[in-house]
mmCIF file of C-alpha atoms in Angstrom:
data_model
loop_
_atom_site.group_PDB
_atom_site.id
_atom_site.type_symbol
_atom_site.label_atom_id
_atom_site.label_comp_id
_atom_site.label_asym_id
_atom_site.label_seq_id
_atom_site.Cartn_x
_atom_site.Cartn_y
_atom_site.Cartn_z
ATOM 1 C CA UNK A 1117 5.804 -82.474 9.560
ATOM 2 C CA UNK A 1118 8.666 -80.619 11.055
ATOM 3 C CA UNK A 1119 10.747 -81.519 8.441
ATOM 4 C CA UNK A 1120 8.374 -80.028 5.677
ATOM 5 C CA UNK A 1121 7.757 -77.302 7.320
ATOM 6 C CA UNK A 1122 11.682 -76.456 7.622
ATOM 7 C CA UNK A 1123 11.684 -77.101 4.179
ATOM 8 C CA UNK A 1124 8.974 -74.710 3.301
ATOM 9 C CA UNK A 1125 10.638 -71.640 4.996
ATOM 10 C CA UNK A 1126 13.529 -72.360 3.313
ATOM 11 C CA UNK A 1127 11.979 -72.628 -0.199
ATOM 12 C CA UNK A 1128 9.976 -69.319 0.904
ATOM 13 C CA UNK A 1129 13.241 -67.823 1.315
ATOM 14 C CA UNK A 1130 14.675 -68.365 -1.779
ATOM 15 C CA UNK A 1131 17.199 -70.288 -0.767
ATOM 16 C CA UNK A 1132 19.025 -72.113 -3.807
ATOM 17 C CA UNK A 1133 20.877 -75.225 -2.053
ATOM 18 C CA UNK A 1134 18.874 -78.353 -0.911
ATOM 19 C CA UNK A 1135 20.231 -81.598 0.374
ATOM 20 C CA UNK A 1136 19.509 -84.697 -1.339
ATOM 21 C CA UNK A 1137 17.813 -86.207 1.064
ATOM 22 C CA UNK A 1138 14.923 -83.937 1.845
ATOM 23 C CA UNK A 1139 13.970 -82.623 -1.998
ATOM 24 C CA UNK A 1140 10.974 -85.589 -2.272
ATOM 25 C CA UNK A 1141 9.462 -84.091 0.867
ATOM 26 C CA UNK A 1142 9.936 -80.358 -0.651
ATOM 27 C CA UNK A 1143 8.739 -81.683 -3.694
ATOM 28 C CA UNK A 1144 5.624 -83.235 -2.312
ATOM 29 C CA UNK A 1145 5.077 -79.809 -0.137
ATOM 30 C CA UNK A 1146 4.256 -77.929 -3.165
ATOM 31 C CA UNK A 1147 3.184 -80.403 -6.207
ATOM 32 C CA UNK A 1148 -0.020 -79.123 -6.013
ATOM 33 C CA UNK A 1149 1.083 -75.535 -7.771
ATOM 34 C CA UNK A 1150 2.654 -76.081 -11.286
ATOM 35 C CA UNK A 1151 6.480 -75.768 -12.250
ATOM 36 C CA UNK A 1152 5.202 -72.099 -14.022
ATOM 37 C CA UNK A 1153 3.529 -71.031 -10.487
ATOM 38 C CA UNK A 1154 6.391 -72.035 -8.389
ATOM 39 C CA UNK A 1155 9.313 -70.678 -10.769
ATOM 40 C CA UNK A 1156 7.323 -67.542 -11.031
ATOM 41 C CA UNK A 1157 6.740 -67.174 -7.625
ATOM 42 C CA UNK A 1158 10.632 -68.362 -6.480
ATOM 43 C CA UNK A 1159 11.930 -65.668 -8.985
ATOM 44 C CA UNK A 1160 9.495 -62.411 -7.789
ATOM 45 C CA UNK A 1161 10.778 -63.297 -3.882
ATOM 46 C CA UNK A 1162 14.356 -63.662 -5.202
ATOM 47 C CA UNK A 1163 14.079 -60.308 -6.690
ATOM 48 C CA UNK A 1164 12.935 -58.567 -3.511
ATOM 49 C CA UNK A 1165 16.469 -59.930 -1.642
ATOM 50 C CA UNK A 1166 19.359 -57.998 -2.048
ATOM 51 C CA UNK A 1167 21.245 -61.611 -2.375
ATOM 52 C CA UNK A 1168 23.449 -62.109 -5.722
ATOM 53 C CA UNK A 1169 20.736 -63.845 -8.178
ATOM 54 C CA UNK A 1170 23.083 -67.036 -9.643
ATOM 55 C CA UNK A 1171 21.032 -68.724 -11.736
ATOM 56 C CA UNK A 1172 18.371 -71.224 -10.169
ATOM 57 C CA UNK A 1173 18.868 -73.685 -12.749
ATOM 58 C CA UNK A 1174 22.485 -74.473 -12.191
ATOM 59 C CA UNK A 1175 21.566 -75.314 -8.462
ATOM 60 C CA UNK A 1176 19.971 -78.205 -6.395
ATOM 61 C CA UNK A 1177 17.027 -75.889 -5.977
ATOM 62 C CA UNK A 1178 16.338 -76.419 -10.226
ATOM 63 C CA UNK A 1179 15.141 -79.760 -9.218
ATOM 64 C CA UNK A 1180 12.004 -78.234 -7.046
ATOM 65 C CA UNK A 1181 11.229 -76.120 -9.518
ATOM 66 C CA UNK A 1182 11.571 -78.170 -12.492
ATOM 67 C CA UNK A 1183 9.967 -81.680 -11.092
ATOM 68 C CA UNK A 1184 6.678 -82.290 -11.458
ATOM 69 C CA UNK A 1185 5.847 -84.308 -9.001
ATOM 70 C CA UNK A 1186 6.911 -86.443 -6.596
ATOM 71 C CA UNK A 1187 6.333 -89.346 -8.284
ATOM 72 C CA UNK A 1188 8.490 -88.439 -10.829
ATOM 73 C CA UNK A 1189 11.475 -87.502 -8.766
ATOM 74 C CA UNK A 1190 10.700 -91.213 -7.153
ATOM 75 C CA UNK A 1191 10.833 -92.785 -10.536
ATOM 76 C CA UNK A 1192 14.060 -90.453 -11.211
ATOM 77 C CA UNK A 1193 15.638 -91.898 -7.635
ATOM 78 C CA UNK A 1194 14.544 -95.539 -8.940
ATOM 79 C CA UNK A 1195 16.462 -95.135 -12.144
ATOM 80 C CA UNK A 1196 19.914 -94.020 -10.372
ATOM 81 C CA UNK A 1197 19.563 -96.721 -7.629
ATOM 82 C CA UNK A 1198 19.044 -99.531 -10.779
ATOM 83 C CA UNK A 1199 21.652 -98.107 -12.227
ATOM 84 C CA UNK A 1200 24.433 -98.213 -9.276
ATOM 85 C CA UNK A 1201 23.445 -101.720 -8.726
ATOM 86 C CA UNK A 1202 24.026 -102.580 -12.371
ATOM 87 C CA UNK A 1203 27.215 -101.059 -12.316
ATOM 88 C CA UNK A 1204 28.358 -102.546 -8.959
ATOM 89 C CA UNK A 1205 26.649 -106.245 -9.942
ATOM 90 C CA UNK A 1206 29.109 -106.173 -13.177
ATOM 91 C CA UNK A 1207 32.114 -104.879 -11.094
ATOM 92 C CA UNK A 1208 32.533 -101.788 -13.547
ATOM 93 C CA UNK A 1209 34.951 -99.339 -13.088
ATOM 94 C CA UNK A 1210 34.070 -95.840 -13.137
ATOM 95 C CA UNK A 1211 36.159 -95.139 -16.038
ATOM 96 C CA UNK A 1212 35.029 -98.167 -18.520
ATOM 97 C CA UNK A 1213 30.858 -96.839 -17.329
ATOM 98 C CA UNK A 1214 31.914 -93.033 -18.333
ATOM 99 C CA UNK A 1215 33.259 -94.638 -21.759
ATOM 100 C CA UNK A 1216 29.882 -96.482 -22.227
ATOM 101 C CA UNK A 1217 27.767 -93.404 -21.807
ATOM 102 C CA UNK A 1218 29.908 -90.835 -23.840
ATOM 103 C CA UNK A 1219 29.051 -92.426 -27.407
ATOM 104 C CA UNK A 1220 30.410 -89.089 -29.019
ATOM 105 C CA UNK A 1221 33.802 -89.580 -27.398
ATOM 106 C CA UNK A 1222 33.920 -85.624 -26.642
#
């Protein structure tokens, strides 16, 4: 409880940097208000501070606002951890995975 209501403040606050770790109990603080409430109401406090406004999107913060749910950021954090434990199972490289996902070679 503690931790989600740290969490809270800080989303209250407008702040735009989250750890890893604690954005599925953020997420599961407010799923119950759509992405449109929440990114309304995260950009009317941000315009009230007299902070620089960087762009929400490009920041950990994006993935509060943008996530439905908490089950889909668990279903997101399932997909990564499959993923690593492909890539370690096969003893890839990080190189020779980067060349299998960039198909367009740019």
């Amino acid at each position: 409880q503690h931790l989600t209501a740290v969490t809270s403040y800080r989303f209250l606050d407008s702040q735009l940097y989250f750890e890893d770790k604690i954005v599925g109990t953020s997420i599961r603080a407010i799923q119950n208000n759509s992405r449109e409430e929440r990114q309304a109401f995260f950009n009317e406090v941000r315009m009230c501070r007299r902070r620089p406004l960087k762009d929400w999107r490009e920041c950990p913060v994006s993935r509060l606002l943008l996530t439905p749910d908490e089950y889909h950021h668990l279903e997101f954090l399932s997909i990564i951890t499959a993923v690593r434990s492909s890539i370690r199972r096969n003893g890839l490289k990080v190189f020779d995975v980067f060349r299998g996902f960039d198909f367009d070679r740019d």
